[in-house]
Each structure stands twice: as C-alpha cells, then as structure tokens.
Amino acid sequence: MSPVVDQMLQKYTVGTQEDATQALREVMQEIALAGLYRGGFFDKAAFYGGTCLRIFHSLPRFSEDLDFSLLRPQPDFSFAPYFRSLKQEFAALGFEVELNEKEKTAKTSIVSAFLKNNSTVYDLKVMGKRTIKIKFEVDTDPPLRFATQENLLLQPYSFYVKCFSLPDLFAGKMHALLYRQWQNRVKGRDWFDFEWYVRKGTPLNLQHFLERARQSGDMKADTLEPTQFSDLLRERIGRLDVDSAREDVVRFIREPDQLRIWSRDYFLQLSAMVRFA
C-alpha cells in the first residue's frame, strides 16, 4: 500500500475488521474526490449528502456513497470524461479501479430512494488487498436556489471541493426525511442526521427545501412558511417507527447507546428547535 494511503489511514482507530473496511472506504472516497478535482469536475458540480457531512463536517456516522449535483441542469451531461483522472489518481497510489454505469430500471422520475431518471449512477470498484465499492450519483437536473462553498482537503494532496452549504444540505436531508419512500423500511440515517443538524444549530434553507419538494412533486405551492414546514415535520414524526429507525442506523455508528433517547416525543422536541435561514 502507498505510504500516502498509510498516512491517511493513521487518523482512524481500528479495532475490528469492520472498522478497517470503513476506514479504507473513506480513504478511497477522498482519493476519488482528489481525482475528480484534478479532472475539473467541481467546475460543474458540487458535493452533497452524508459523505460530504462525514468528510467535511465530522458527522459521527459512516456513509457509503458519493452524491453530486450539477450546478445547473444539463440533460446531456456525461461523467465519462472524468474516468481518466479518477483512474490516474488511484493508479498513482497503487490501486486499479473499474468504473461502470449502473442501468436504471425505474420508469418514474422519483423512485424508492430518490434515484431520479435524470441522474447518472456509477459503481467505482477499487481493487487491492480488499475490494472496495463506492457508488457515485450525479443529479443532472438539480433543484436550484442553493449556495456552495469551497472546502479544503489536505490528503492525498491539498485541494478544494465545491460543496453545498450546510443550510442547503439540511434542506436536502429534510426533503428526504419527509418524502423518501423506502417501502416498509425507515432510513434511520435521516433521523440521525436531523438530530445532528439541530444539535449543531444549523439553519435550514426553506427555499431550497421548497425547490426540492416542488421538483419531486410533493408540493405545488410557490411559498412555504416555517409554521407549515413544522406541521409537516410533526405529522411525519407521528408516523415514525422509532425501533426501525434505530435498526437502520446502528451499523453506521460507533456508540449505539446514544440512540436510547430516541422516541417520537424526543424528535418532536427537536422539531421545535429547527431554525430557518
């Protein structure tokens, strides 16, 4: 393994095989971001989602995928021109990679986990002592009215990643929490992140939330007041299966005991603490 990768792994405390796999996955995610930066990807796109929070804002849970949004709609966008820079970045550190576009079978514009027909999805397979798979998703028809910021990574070399601002990341998370359709399952990671945003005192960009909800077909209004959002959130909490939420998120965190406080009443109290940008 490259000395650079060994150095990147040193920041992790590894006690189990699962810890080691998660640490290596995060290092591979950062190398992938470096390859995309070198290829000029962040001139056109921004990073968002749980992995963005994990890498740049120390979200205390693991995240598996890399989610990106174009800065403006581009239906004919292709991720293929960035394959070369990704492969070169990994090759320089001693890794062979494969990139494959995933075929989407959904016929609706929004499906179970907000996989959109107008997004492109790729699997990155990194071969080494352990094989790591990372899913990329690029939204080519993004809901707008969001802001970005440049965040610095120092390894495998110093570079900037264009990311959604925290209020817009919060808005995207709440859109997923309120409207994600996961059949009979609950994505507890949404509720974990919601708790984290409230604890951090992050304001929510209500305008970007509304843009997302309008694009997904869940809202038709031109305006949304904070009180209306709060009503939606309380109604959703009233239907929450808390045990299922815990079961979903527990494998992504190091301290499961922190979930003991979870209850509908707890989340209702958190909902009253949401601030708006």
Short mmCIF file of C-alpha atoms in Angstrom, two decimals:
data_model
loop_
_atom_site.label_atom_id
_atom_site.label_comp_id
_atom_site.label_asym_id
_atom_site.label_seq_id
_atom_site.Cartn_x
_atom_site.Cartn_y
_atom_site.Cartn_z
CA MET A 1 0.00 0.00 0.00
CA SER A 2 1.21 3.51 -0.80
CA PRO A 3 2.86 5.50 2.05
CA VAL A 4 0.31 8.24 1.33
CA VAL A 5 -2.56 5.82 1.91
CA ASP A 6 -0.88 4.51 5.07
CA GLN A 7 -0.64 8.10 6.32
CA MET A 8 -4.29 8.75 5.50
CA LEU A 9 -5.29 5.63 7.46
CA GLN A 10 -3.40 6.73 10.56
CA LYS A 11 -6.18 9.11 11.61
CA TYR A 12 -8.51 6.15 12.23
CA THR A 13 -8.83 3.99 15.34
CA VAL A 14 -9.24 0.45 14.05
CA GLY A 15 -10.44 -2.23 16.45
CA THR A 16 -12.29 -4.65 14.19
CA GLN A 17 -12.28 -5.83 10.60
CA GLU A 18 -15.37 -3.70 10.01
CA ASP A 19 -13.51 -0.65 11.34
CA ALA A 20 -10.65 -1.35 8.94
CA THR A 21 -13.01 -1.68 5.97
CA GLN A 22 -14.82 1.54 6.83
CA ALA A 23 -11.53 3.41 7.23
CA LEU A 24 -10.26 2.17 3.88
CA ARG A 25 -13.57 3.10 2.23
CA GLU A 26 -13.31 6.67 3.50
CA VAL A 27 -9.74 6.95 2.26
CA MET A 28 -10.88 5.70 -1.15
CA GLN A 29 -13.68 8.29 -1.12
CA GLU A 30 -11.16 11.08 -0.51
CA ILE A 31 -8.88 9.78 -3.27
CA ALA A 32 -11.88 9.76 -5.62
CA LEU A 33 -12.62 13.40 -4.73
CA ALA A 34 -8.99 14.25 -5.48
CA GLY A 35 -9.25 12.60 -8.91
CA LEU A 36 -12.45 14.49 -9.68
CA TYR A 37 -10.84 17.76 -8.61
CA ARG A 38 -7.84 17.13 -10.84
CA GLY A 39 -10.20 16.44 -13.74
CA GLY A 40 -12.08 19.74 -13.26
CA PHE A 41 -15.33 18.12 -12.13
CA PHE A 42 -16.02 20.72 -9.44
CA ASP A 43 -16.20 23.46 -12.06
CA LYS A 44 -19.57 21.95 -12.96
CA ALA A 45 -20.74 20.12 -9.88
CA ALA A 46 -20.96 20.23 -6.09
CA PHE A 47 -20.70 17.55 -3.44
CA TYR A 48 -23.59 16.90 -1.04
CA GLY A 49 -25.12 14.16 1.11
CA GLY A 50 -23.99 12.12 4.10
CA THR A 51 -20.45 11.51 2.90
CA CYS A 52 -19.97 15.25 2.40
CA LEU A 53 -21.06 15.77 6.01
CA ARG A 54 -18.80 12.97 7.20
CA ILE A 55 -15.66 14.21 5.44
CA PHE A 56 -16.02 17.97 5.86
CA HIS A 57 -18.20 18.41 8.95
CA SER A 58 -17.28 15.38 11.10
CA LEU A 59 -20.72 13.76 11.05
CA PRO A 60 -20.30 10.87 13.54
CA ARG A 61 -21.59 8.11 11.29
CA PHE A 62 -20.20 6.30 8.30
CA SER A 63 -21.59 6.93 4.82
CA GLU A 64 -21.13 4.75 1.75
CA ASP A 65 -21.94 6.76 -1.39
CA LEU A 66 -20.72 9.90 -3.14
CA ASP A 67 -23.56 12.20 -4.18
CA PHE A 68 -23.10 15.15 -6.52
CA SER A 69 -25.30 17.77 -8.09
CA LEU A 70 -24.58 19.76 -11.21
CA LEU A 71 -24.61 23.50 -10.61
CA ARG A 72 -27.20 23.92 -13.34
CA PRO A 73 -29.34 21.48 -15.34
CA GLN A 74 -27.53 19.69 -18.17
CA PRO A 75 -29.52 16.72 -19.50
CA ASP A 76 -26.70 15.60 -21.82
CA PHE A 77 -24.06 15.59 -19.09
CA SER A 78 -21.63 12.67 -19.18
CA PHE A 79 -19.45 11.51 -16.33
CA ALA A 80 -17.24 9.55 -18.72
CA PRO A 81 -14.69 12.37 -19.34
CA TYR A 82 -13.73 12.17 -15.64
CA PHE A 83 -12.95 8.45 -15.71
CA ARG A 84 -9.38 9.09 -16.79
CA SER A 85 -8.50 11.44 -13.95
CA LEU A 86 -10.10 9.08 -11.43
CA LYS A 87 -8.16 6.10 -12.71
CA GLN A 88 -4.91 8.07 -12.81
CA GLU A 89 -5.36 9.25 -9.22
CA PHE A 90 -5.86 5.71 -7.94
CA ALA A 91 -3.07 4.30 -10.13
CA ALA A 92 -0.62 6.81 -8.68
CA LEU A 93 -1.35 5.32 -5.26
CA GLY A 94 -1.10 1.71 -6.41
CA PHE A 95 -4.75 0.87 -7.00
CA GLU A 96 -6.52 -0.49 -10.06
CA VAL A 97 -10.12 0.65 -10.49
CA GLU A 98 -13.13 -0.19 -12.62
CA LEU A 99 -15.95 2.24 -13.38
CA ASN A 100 -19.31 1.06 -14.62
CA GLU A 101 -22.55 2.92 -15.26
CA LYS A 102 -25.48 1.36 -13.44
CA GLU A 103 -28.56 0.63 -15.50
CA LYS A 104 -31.69 2.18 -14.05
CA THR A 105 -34.90 0.22 -14.33
CA ALA A 106 -37.29 2.73 -12.76
CA LYS A 107 -39.80 4.31 -15.11
CA THR A 108 -40.89 7.10 -12.78
CA SER A 109 -38.95 10.30 -12.22
CA ILE A 110 -38.60 9.66 -8.48
CA VAL A 111 -38.26 6.14 -7.08
CA SER A 112 -37.66 4.47 -3.73
CA ALA A 113 -34.56 6.35 -2.56
CA PHE A 114 -34.83 9.44 -4.75
CA LEU A 115 -32.90 7.84 -7.57
CA LYS A 116 -34.01 10.10 -10.42
CA ASN A 117 -34.31 9.19 -14.06
CA ASN A 118 -32.27 12.29 -14.86
CA SER A 119 -29.37 11.28 -12.64
CA THR A 120 -26.43 9.14 -13.65
CA VAL A 121 -25.17 6.42 -11.35
CA TYR A 122 -21.79 4.68 -11.42
CA ASP A 123 -20.04 1.98 -9.42
CA LEU A 124 -16.37 2.52 -8.66
CA LYS A 125 -14.61 -0.74 -7.82
CA VAL A 126 -11.16 -0.37 -6.22
CA MET A 127 -9.01 -3.48 -6.29
CA GLY A 128 -6.32 -4.03 -3.69
CA LYS A 129 -5.90 -6.28 -0.66
CA ARG A 130 -9.58 -5.59 -0.12
CA THR A 131 -12.02 -4.70 -2.87
CA ILE A 132 -14.00 -1.56 -2.08
CA LYS A 133 -17.10 -0.50 -4.00
CA ILE A 134 -18.31 3.10 -3.98
CA LYS A 135 -21.46 4.33 -5.71
CA PHE A 136 -21.43 7.72 -7.45
CA GLU A 137 -24.66 9.55 -8.23
CA VAL A 138 -24.78 12.77 -10.23
CA ASP A 139 -28.03 14.76 -10.39
CA THR A 140 -28.11 16.27 -13.87
CA ASP A 141 -31.37 18.20 -13.29
CA PRO A 142 -30.84 19.68 -9.83
CA PRO A 143 -33.34 21.69 -7.83
CA LEU A 144 -31.82 25.15 -7.62
CA ARG A 145 -31.71 28.00 -5.08
CA PHE A 146 -28.74 26.55 -3.22
CA ALA A 147 -25.36 28.01 -2.26
CA THR A 148 -21.94 26.37 -2.37
CA GLN A 149 -18.66 26.76 -0.55
CA GLU A 150 -15.10 25.57 -1.14
CA ASN A 151 -13.91 23.06 1.46
CA LEU A 152 -10.26 22.06 1.83
CA LEU A 153 -8.85 18.53 1.96
CA LEU A 154 -5.14 18.05 2.71
CA GLN A 155 -4.76 14.42 1.59
CA PRO A 156 -3.80 12.77 -0.68
CA TYR A 157 -2.71 16.34 -1.54
CA SER A 158 -4.17 19.78 -0.85
CA PHE A 159 -7.24 20.58 -2.94
CA TYR A 160 -10.66 22.20 -2.71
CA VAL A 161 -14.04 20.50 -3.12
CA LYS A 162 -17.10 22.54 -4.02
CA CYS A 163 -19.84 21.54 -1.56
CA PHE A 164 -23.40 22.53 -0.78
CA SER A 165 -23.61 24.93 2.15
CA LEU A 166 -24.83 23.45 5.44
CA PRO A 167 -28.30 25.13 5.31
CA ASP A 168 -28.84 23.60 1.86
CA LEU A 169 -27.53 20.21 2.96
CA PHE A 170 -30.03 20.40 5.83
CA ALA A 171 -32.81 21.25 3.38
CA GLY A 172 -31.96 18.25 1.22
CA LYS A 173 -31.89 15.97 4.24
CA MET A 174 -35.30 17.15 5.42
CA HIS A 175 -36.75 16.64 1.96
CA ALA A 176 -35.51 13.04 2.11
CA LEU A 177 -36.75 12.57 5.68
CA LEU A 178 -40.24 13.83 4.87
CA TYR A 179 -40.78 12.29 1.46
CA ARG A 180 -38.41 9.35 0.98
CA GLN A 181 -40.37 6.21 0.09
CA TRP A 182 -38.45 3.16 1.26
CA GLN A 183 -41.32 0.69 1.08
CA ASN A 184 -41.86 -0.52 4.68
CA ARG A 185 -38.40 0.45 5.90
CA VAL A 186 -37.32 3.58 7.76
CA LYS A 187 -33.99 5.20 6.92
CA GLY A 188 -32.76 5.89 10.42
CA ARG A 189 -29.73 7.67 8.99
CA ASP A 190 -32.08 10.52 8.00
CA TRP A 191 -33.20 10.87 11.63
CA PHE A 192 -29.65 10.64 12.95
CA ASP A 193 -28.60 13.45 10.62
CA PHE A 194 -31.66 15.52 11.55
CA GLU A 195 -30.64 15.24 15.22
CA TRP A 196 -27.08 16.26 14.29
CA TYR A 197 -28.18 19.37 12.37
CA VAL A 198 -30.38 20.53 15.24
CA ARG A 199 -27.60 19.93 17.77
CA LYS A 200 -25.23 21.97 15.60
CA GLY A 201 -27.74 24.82 15.38
CA THR A 202 -27.64 24.72 11.57
CA PRO A 203 -30.39 26.84 9.96
CA LEU A 204 -32.47 25.22 7.23
CA ASN A 205 -32.79 26.91 3.82
CA LEU A 206 -36.55 26.71 3.40
CA GLN A 207 -36.42 27.97 -0.19
CA HIS A 208 -34.15 25.13 -1.30
CA PHE A 209 -36.36 22.64 0.54
CA LEU A 210 -39.35 24.00 -1.37
CA GLU A 211 -37.48 23.71 -4.68
CA ARG A 212 -36.76 20.05 -3.96
CA ALA A 213 -40.32 19.32 -2.88
CA ARG A 214 -41.76 21.02 -5.96
CA GLN A 215 -39.44 19.12 -8.30
CA SER A 216 -40.28 15.78 -6.68
CA GLY A 217 -44.00 16.52 -7.00
CA ASP A 218 -44.62 16.50 -3.26
CA MET A 219 -45.55 20.20 -3.11
CA LYS A 220 -47.13 22.62 -5.58
CA ALA A 221 -47.11 25.82 -3.53
CA ASP A 222 -44.98 28.79 -4.54
CA THR A 223 -44.22 29.68 -0.93
CA LEU A 224 -43.73 27.81 2.32
CA GLU A 225 -43.85 29.29 5.80
CA PRO A 226 -41.80 27.93 8.72
CA THR A 227 -45.02 27.02 10.55
CA GLN A 228 -46.17 24.95 7.56
CA PHE A 229 -42.86 23.11 7.45
CA SER A 230 -43.08 22.45 11.19
CA ASP A 231 -46.56 20.99 10.76
CA LEU A 232 -45.26 18.63 8.05
CA LEU A 233 -42.40 17.52 10.27
CA ARG A 234 -44.59 16.89 13.31
CA GLU A 235 -47.01 14.86 11.20
CA ARG A 236 -44.12 12.74 9.90
CA ILE A 237 -42.77 12.19 13.41
CA GLY A 238 -46.21 10.97 14.45
CA ARG A 239 -45.85 8.10 11.95
CA LEU A 240 -42.23 7.26 12.77
CA ASP A 241 -41.31 3.67 13.67
CA VAL A 242 -38.52 4.52 16.09
CA ASP A 243 -37.30 0.93 16.53
CA SER A 244 -36.88 0.52 12.76
CA ALA A 245 -35.02 3.81 12.60
CA ARG A 246 -32.57 2.61 15.26
CA GLU A 247 -32.09 -0.71 13.48
CA ASP A 248 -31.18 1.02 10.21
CA VAL A 249 -28.56 3.38 11.57
CA VAL A 250 -26.87 1.30 14.26
CA ARG A 251 -24.30 -0.32 11.95
CA PHE A 252 -23.09 3.11 10.80
CA ILE A 253 -22.18 4.48 14.23
CA ARG A 254 -19.65 3.61 16.93
CA GLU A 255 -21.79 4.35 20.01
CA PRO A 256 -25.22 2.70 19.76
CA ASP A 257 -26.13 3.79 23.31
CA GLN A 258 -26.68 7.32 22.02
CA LEU A 259 -29.84 6.04 20.30
CA ARG A 260 -31.54 5.07 23.56
CA ILE A 261 -33.07 8.53 23.94
CA TRP A 262 -34.82 8.25 20.60
CA SER A 263 -38.61 8.44 20.79
CA ARG A 264 -41.38 10.28 19.00
CA ASP A 265 -41.51 12.79 21.85
CA TYR A 266 -37.75 13.35 21.59
CA PHE A 267 -37.98 14.11 17.88
CA LEU A 268 -40.98 16.38 18.46
CA GLN A 269 -38.88 18.39 20.90
CA LEU A 270 -36.07 18.55 18.33
CA SER A 271 -38.53 19.73 15.69
CA ALA A 272 -39.36 22.77 17.83
CA MET A 273 -35.65 23.70 17.79
CA VAL A 274 -35.29 23.87 13.99
CA ARG A 275 -34.03 27.26 12.83
CA PHE A 276 -34.54 28.70 9.37
CA ALA A 277 -32.13 30.58 7.14
#
